Amino acid sequence: MSLILTLSELDGDTLARSSRETLTFARSLADAHGWDLHAVAVGEIPDTAMADLRAQGVAVAHALLHDQLDGDAAPAAIAAAINELHDRLGAGALVGSGTDHAAEVMAHVAARTDLPLASNCTEVAPADGGWDLTRVRWGGVLLEDVHLEADVALLTAAPHQTAAADAVSPGAAELHSFKPELDESLHITRVVERASRGGGISLATAPVVISGGRGVGSAEGFGILEELAELLGGAVGCSRVATNNGWRSHNDQVGQTGTRVAPDLYVACGISGATQHWVGCMSAKKILAINTDPEAPMVTRAHYAVIGDLHELLPALVTEVKNRRGVG
Amino acid sequence: MTLNILVAVKRVPAPGAKIVLTEDAQRIDTKHLGFTVSPHEECAVEEAVQLVGKHGGSSTVITLGPPVAEEQLRTAISMGIDHGVLVETDEQEWDALATAAALTDAIQTLEADGDRFDLILFGNESADAGNYQVGIRVAHALDRPVVSGIKAIEPTDARATMKRAVADGFEVLDLPLPAVAAIKEGINLPRYPAMRGRLLAKKAQIRRLTPQRRDGGMRRVRLHHPPQQQAQTQMLGTGADAAPAVAALFEEVGLL
Ligand SMILES: Cc1cc2nc3c(=O)[nH]c(=O)nc-3n(C[C@H](O)[C@H](O)[C@H](O)COP(=O)(O)OP(=O)(O)OC[C@H]3O[C@@H](n4cnc5c(N)ncnc54)[C@H](O)[C@@H]3O)c2cc1C
Ligand SMILES: Nc1ncnc2c1ncn2[C@@H]1O[C@H](COP(=O)(O)O)[C@@H](O)[C@H]1O
């Protein structure tokens, strides 16, 4: 019997949300084949994460243990370790998340094995001695159905596309340690230093994102968005026009070449809703568009809209929020 | 130390607010569209120009694509890149395995002819396919270190310090050259080509190479649009008068 090996990432002591999504995605393929679901993680796997793996139906969890994998391991080194484990296990498919880190690791796995890698998949099923899968293009604007013919399927799962759900029956989650033999040269691309931006709420995890585009008009114009975001415990985002004009740092950019956000509420101020921006915010639970143009794609696709000048609405809104809070 | 830098870019259509597909669902209908490269690649081009401007050396832009992809090479040259190389294909899109193999061959050809690339810059991902892998495959084939998501490069002697952004800050890497990096938008603000650059670009010689196509194992069946979830937009009012309705929405979603 064969198996599917999934790359799992930890978030503190628990399994990262993206990895839970990826396991749920991989489980559909494991079930279709009648294959066992295995997980592999870098370093020791804490008990809380083991419980998450069990809930996802994982039969065996492999902990990769090696000096070179302590702390900030190089994706190249993690990939080499995964390849060694795969040589031992003979997995039928290797699956990672479409996160920056996991995608980089999976690309190294693919380069080392010279196998095709289908990135950002939303669906996969066995077919004709290979696999039929659907993957994301243009960051999510388009989908592509593909037939993959390879000895081993290498896949990444598109972020925010599969809702994480527990398996009907939990897995045994037997814990195996695996000590790979890694070449010294793989060490070269490890992180040598890490700096925290410190404080602030991260765009990717903020419950509310107040985003501004060309309509904001200037760097100073973002002051009122900052104020509102702070009042609501959220983060400020922006469109590429705001980044390209030097109004905001690219770290704040939402979209295909920026950050994908999935907050409870996304507020798009003076953003037209080009497809490349839309794919960055479409996973929000609710979207509110503030725009002078009732025909703007952002307005027609949003759940809620206010038609008008953001420079008039936002100050009034800040006052209103302060009043309801009983401050100011 | 001077630097020789190669940048890889991919010609892609520049879609607007809605993408239209051809009838056979095999490609985007580009009848009314212009063409561009990914913003990540535009930044990689700008970075090469800035690094060579600062440290001396020379820059080359390479693309694998149909003859019309010359347009993207000339745009890069107009931004200050010195040389252009077209790895010429038919109109078909090549998958990541085939693209990486052909680019590797081309780079080996250029290096055999005397070029030596201290740095090879890729975009973090192509705009259309988003395979997140061509640069890493090429680096493996050339046996050079490679890192992705790079937002700063500082060369020193035979090494380069690079940074990549992560959710709560950034990570620093330190690589021996020659090395390969996949660049992310935000590393710089790409310049708008000046008139002089555009005139130079028109006349620049483009070197052409003919690639071998290897089979990749991935076959496109069709393209399609994701299902639209949202139909009706609820209007909360106009201008400043809408403030109470918006605040009520904040309460409804639990922010207030
Ligand atoms: C490959 C590729 C990747 C890209 N990646 C990204 C990405 O990651 N993120 C991104 O954002 N873009 C990205 N883009 C760019 C994208 O195509 C658009 O150009 C960009 O999103 C437009 O930004 P905008 O909405 O701020 O500006 P515009 O499209 O100019 O829209 C401005 C909007 O503001 C409204 N407005 C003007 N004044 C006011 C006012 N006073 N009050 C209220 N409303 C007002 C207007 O009605 C209009 O709707 C990418 C493009 C390409 C080709
Ligand atoms: N046809 C191509 N020609 C030149 N470079 C390419 C081509 N396709 C991809 N690349 C480069 O590889 C990067 C990653 O592409 P991808 O793996 O498709 O996401 C792109 O940003 C480009 O720098």
Tab-separated table of N, CA and C and ligand atoms in Angstrom, chain A residues 138 212-216 238-242 250 253-259 269-279 290-293 296-298 308-311, chain B residues 12-16 36-39 127-128 185, ligand 1:
chain	number	residue	atom	x	y	z
A	138	TRP	N	-2.882	33.172	-12.334
A	138	TRP	CA	-3.077	34.599	-12.108
A	138	TRP	C	-3.453	34.869	-10.654
A	212	GLY	N	-6.228	51.202	1.240
A	212	GLY	CA	-6.394	52.388	0.417
A	212	GLY	C	-5.706	52.262	-0.931
A	213	GLY	N	-6.280	52.913	-1.937
A	213	GLY	CA	-5.711	52.888	-3.271
A	213	GLY	C	-5.463	54.277	-3.809
A	214	ARG	N	-5.509	54.405	-5.117
A	214	ARG	CA	-5.232	55.692	-5.759
A	214	ARG	C	-6.112	56.803	-5.193
A	215	GLY	N	-7.343	56.458	-4.859
A	215	GLY	CA	-8.287	57.442	-4.356
A	215	GLY	C	-7.830	58.145	-3.085
A	216	VAL	N	-6.908	57.540	-2.337
A	216	VAL	CA	-6.422	58.171	-1.103
A	216	VAL	C	-5.579	59.403	-1.452
A	238	CYS	N	-2.988	48.277	1.210
A	238	CYS	CA	-3.016	49.225	0.092
A	238	CYS	C	-3.003	48.492	-1.246
A	239	SER	N	-3.248	49.241	-2.305
A	239	SER	CA	-3.170	48.694	-3.663
A	239	SER	C	-1.779	48.963	-4.222
A	240	ARG	N	-1.504	48.409	-5.389
A	240	ARG	CA	-0.183	48.567	-5.999
A	240	ARG	C	0.068	50.020	-6.412
A	241	VAL	N	-0.989	50.731	-6.742
A	241	VAL	CA	-0.808	52.140	-7.100
A	241	VAL	C	-0.241	52.911	-5.900
A	242	ALA	N	-0.748	52.619	-4.707
A	242	ALA	CA	-0.246	53.285	-3.497
A	242	ALA	C	1.228	52.923	-3.264
A	250	HIS	N	5.724	48.239	0.395
A	250	HIS	CA	5.165	47.071	-0.285
A	250	HIS	C	4.666	46.012	0.696
A	253	GLN	N	1.036	45.920	0.743
A	253	GLN	CA	0.277	45.695	-0.495
A	253	GLN	C	-0.529	44.411	-0.451
A	254	VAL	N	-1.808	44.534	-0.807
A	254	VAL	CA	-2.692	43.382	-0.885
A	254	VAL	C	-2.833	42.999	-2.351
A	255	GLY	N	-2.774	41.713	-2.658
A	255	GLY	CA	-3.010	41.303	-4.034
A	255	GLY	C	-2.104	40.189	-4.509
A	256	GLN	N	-2.145	39.992	-5.819
A	256	GLN	CA	-1.415	38.889	-6.439
A	256	GLN	C	0.068	38.919	-6.105
A	257	THR	N	0.688	40.093	-6.167
A	257	THR	CA	2.119	40.184	-5.862
A	257	THR	C	2.352	40.801	-4.485
A	258	GLY	N	1.297	40.900	-3.694
A	258	GLY	CA	1.437	41.367	-2.323
A	258	GLY	C	1.006	40.272	-1.372
A	259	THR	N	0.260	40.666	-0.339
A	259	THR	CA	-0.193	39.696	0.666
A	259	THR	C	-1.630	39.280	0.363
A	269	CYS	N	-10.838	51.386	0.285
A	269	CYS	CA	-11.100	52.815	0.113
A	269	CYS	C	-10.399	53.326	-1.141
A	270	GLY	N	-11.163	53.745	-2.136
A	270	GLY	CA	-10.553	54.291	-3.344
A	270	GLY	C	-9.724	53.286	-4.107
A	271	ILE	N	-10.224	52.040	-4.140
A	271	ILE	CA	-9.563	50.951	-4.882
A	271	ILE	C	-10.548	50.444	-5.925
A	272	SER	N	-10.109	50.348	-7.187
A	272	SER	CA	-11.060	50.024	-8.258
A	272	SER	C	-11.458	48.551	-8.265
A	273	GLY	N	-10.555	47.679	-7.771
A	273	GLY	CA	-10.872	46.252	-7.762
A	273	GLY	C	-10.394	45.522	-8.996
A	274	ALA	N	-9.201	45.890	-9.479
A	274	ALA	CA	-8.573	45.130	-10.567
A	274	ALA	C	-8.405	43.680	-10.111
A	275	THR	N	-8.437	42.759	-11.069
A	275	THR	CA	-8.371	41.330	-10.711
A	275	THR	C	-7.170	41.027	-9.816
A	276	GLN	N	-6.034	41.674	-10.103
A	276	GLN	CA	-4.825	41.360	-9.338
A	276	GLN	C	-4.913	41.859	-7.909
A	277	HIS	N	-5.758	42.846	-7.661
A	277	HIS	CA	-5.997	43.262	-6.277
A	277	HIS	C	-7.052	42.358	-5.646
A	278	TRP	N	-8.087	42.084	-6.400
A	278	TRP	CA	-9.222	41.293	-5.906
A	278	TRP	C	-8.780	39.938	-5.342
A	279	VAL	N	-7.845	39.263	-6.017
A	279	VAL	CA	-7.429	37.934	-5.551
A	279	VAL	C	-6.774	37.997	-4.173
A	290	ILE	N	-15.582	51.531	-0.565
A	290	ILE	CA	-15.881	52.966	-0.473
A	290	ILE	C	-15.302	53.600	-1.728
A	291	ASN	N	-16.175	54.103	-2.602
A	291	ASN	CA	-15.706	54.533	-3.913
A	291	ASN	C	-16.648	55.587	-4.490
A	292	THR	N	-16.085	56.541	-5.204
A	292	THR	CA	-16.920	57.556	-5.858
A	292	THR	C	-17.653	56.985	-7.067
A	293	ASP	N	-17.163	55.861	-7.583
A	293	ASP	CA	-17.698	55.299	-8.823
A	293	ASP	C	-18.561	54.074	-8.529
A	296	ALA	N	-17.467	50.801	-10.256
A	296	ALA	CA	-16.151	50.187	-10.041
A	296	ALA	C	-16.322	48.708	-9.696
A	297	PRO	N	-15.503	47.831	-10.264
A	297	PRO	CA	-15.628	46.394	-9.982
A	297	PRO	C	-15.596	46.084	-8.480
A	298	MET	N	-14.845	46.863	-7.713
A	298	MET	CA	-14.790	46.637	-6.270
A	298	MET	C	-16.179	46.816	-5.658
A	308	GLY	N	-19.152	57.496	-2.585
A	308	GLY	CA	-18.787	58.841	-2.161
A	308	GLY	C	-17.298	58.995	-1.977
A	309	ASP	N	-16.916	60.208	-1.578
A	309	ASP	CA	-15.516	60.565	-1.405
A	309	ASP	C	-15.026	60.017	-0.066
A	310	LEU	N	-13.987	59.218	-0.118
A	310	LEU	CA	-13.467	58.627	1.111
A	310	LEU	C	-12.967	59.701	2.077
A	311	HIS	N	-12.523	60.843	1.523
A	311	HIS	CA	-12.015	61.917	2.375
A	311	HIS	C	-13.125	62.560	3.196
B	12	VAL	N	3.718	38.200	-20.540
B	12	VAL	CA	2.356	37.768	-20.200
B	12	VAL	C	1.372	38.853	-20.615
B	13	PRO	N	0.116	38.478	-20.914
B	13	PRO	CA	-0.883	39.504	-21.194
B	13	PRO	C	-1.146	40.340	-19.940
B	14	ALA	N	-1.578	41.583	-20.133
B	14	ALA	CA	-1.934	42.460	-19.015
B	14	ALA	C	-3.448	42.536	-18.943
B	15	PRO	N	-4.079	41.655	-18.174
B	15	PRO	CA	-5.535	41.612	-18.163
B	15	PRO	C	-6.132	42.762	-17.367
B	16	GLY	N	-7.325	43.164	-17.715
B	16	GLY	CA	-7.998	44.246	-17.006
B	16	GLY	C	-8.884	43.710	-15.906
B	36	THR	N	2.937	42.477	-20.773
B	36	THR	CA	3.818	43.010	-19.745
B	36	THR	C	4.649	41.871	-19.157
B	37	VAL	N	5.349	42.145	-18.056
B	37	VAL	CA	5.989	41.091	-17.268
B	37	VAL	C	5.474	41.244	-15.844
B	38	SER	N	5.741	40.262	-14.992
B	38	SER	CA	5.286	40.346	-13.609
B	38	SER	C	5.974	41.505	-12.894
B	39	PRO	N	5.283	42.186	-11.972
B	39	PRO	CA	5.920	43.243	-11.175
B	39	PRO	C	7.187	42.751	-10.467
B	127	ALA	N	3.610	35.853	-13.519
B	127	ALA	CA	2.294	36.463	-13.290
B	127	ALA	C	1.166	35.524	-13.690
B	128	ASP	N	1.327	34.809	-14.791
B	128	ASP	CA	0.228	33.983	-15.287
B	128	ASP	C	0.213	32.589	-14.663
B	185	GLU	N	8.510	41.902	-5.523
B	185	GLU	CA	8.166	43.308	-5.648
B	185	GLU	C	8.373	43.980	-4.293
C	1	LIG	C1	0.877	40.833	-12.818
C	1	LIG	C2	0.261	41.957	-12.057
C	1	LIG	C3	0.230	41.883	-10.658
C	1	LIG	C4	-0.374	42.898	-9.924
C	1	LIG	N1	-0.418	42.772	-8.560
C	1	LIG	C5	-1.132	43.675	-7.837
C	1	LIG	C6	-1.280	43.543	-6.409
C	1	LIG	O1	-0.701	42.643	-5.781
C	1	LIG	N2	-2.047	44.458	-5.754
C	1	LIG	C7	-2.668	45.488	-6.401
C	1	LIG	O2	-3.370	46.274	-5.734
C	1	LIG	N3	-2.507	45.659	-7.730
C	1	LIG	C8	-1.756	44.781	-8.456
C	1	LIG	N4	-1.604	44.981	-9.807
C	1	LIG	C9	-2.105	46.256	-10.377
C	1	LIG	C10	-3.594	46.242	-10.696
C	1	LIG	O3	-3.776	45.739	-12.004
C	1	LIG	C11	-4.183	47.682	-10.638
C	1	LIG	O4	-3.429	48.516	-11.481
C	1	LIG	C12	-4.197	48.294	-9.241
C	1	LIG	O5	-4.718	47.377	-8.299
C	1	LIG	C13	-5.029	49.566	-9.241
C	1	LIG	O6	-4.933	50.216	-7.997
C	1	LIG	P1	-6.109	51.218	-7.505
C	1	LIG	O7	-7.365	50.463	-7.430
C	1	LIG	O8	-5.597	51.868	-6.264
C	1	LIG	O9	-6.132	52.332	-8.628
C	1	LIG	P2	-7.210	52.619	-9.743
C	1	LIG	O10	-7.485	51.428	-10.568
C	1	LIG	O11	-6.772	53.851	-10.435
C	1	LIG	O12	-8.549	52.922	-8.937
C	1	LIG	C14	-8.755	54.016	-8.119
C	1	LIG	C15	-10.192	53.973	-7.606
C	1	LIG	O13	-10.391	54.978	-6.651
C	1	LIG	C16	-11.655	55.604	-6.849
C	1	LIG	N5	-11.530	56.942	-6.275
C	1	LIG	C17	-10.823	57.994	-6.745
C	1	LIG	N6	-10.907	59.039	-5.900
C	1	LIG	C18	-11.709	58.663	-4.880
C	1	LIG	C19	-12.148	59.291	-3.702
C	1	LIG	N7	-11.811	60.544	-3.391
C	1	LIG	N8	-12.965	58.597	-2.853
C	1	LIG	C20	-13.327	57.326	-3.141
C	1	LIG	N9	-12.922	56.685	-4.253
C	1	LIG	C21	-12.107	57.333	-5.111
C	1	LIG	C22	-11.867	55.551	-8.334
C	1	LIG	O14	-13.243	55.615	-8.643
C	1	LIG	C23	-11.243	54.194	-8.692
C	1	LIG	O15	-12.220	53.167	-8.611
C	1	LIG	C24	-0.944	44.008	-10.568
C	1	LIG	C25	-0.867	44.097	-11.969
C	1	LIG	C26	-0.268	43.084	-12.701
C	1	LIG	C27	-0.209	43.199	-14.188
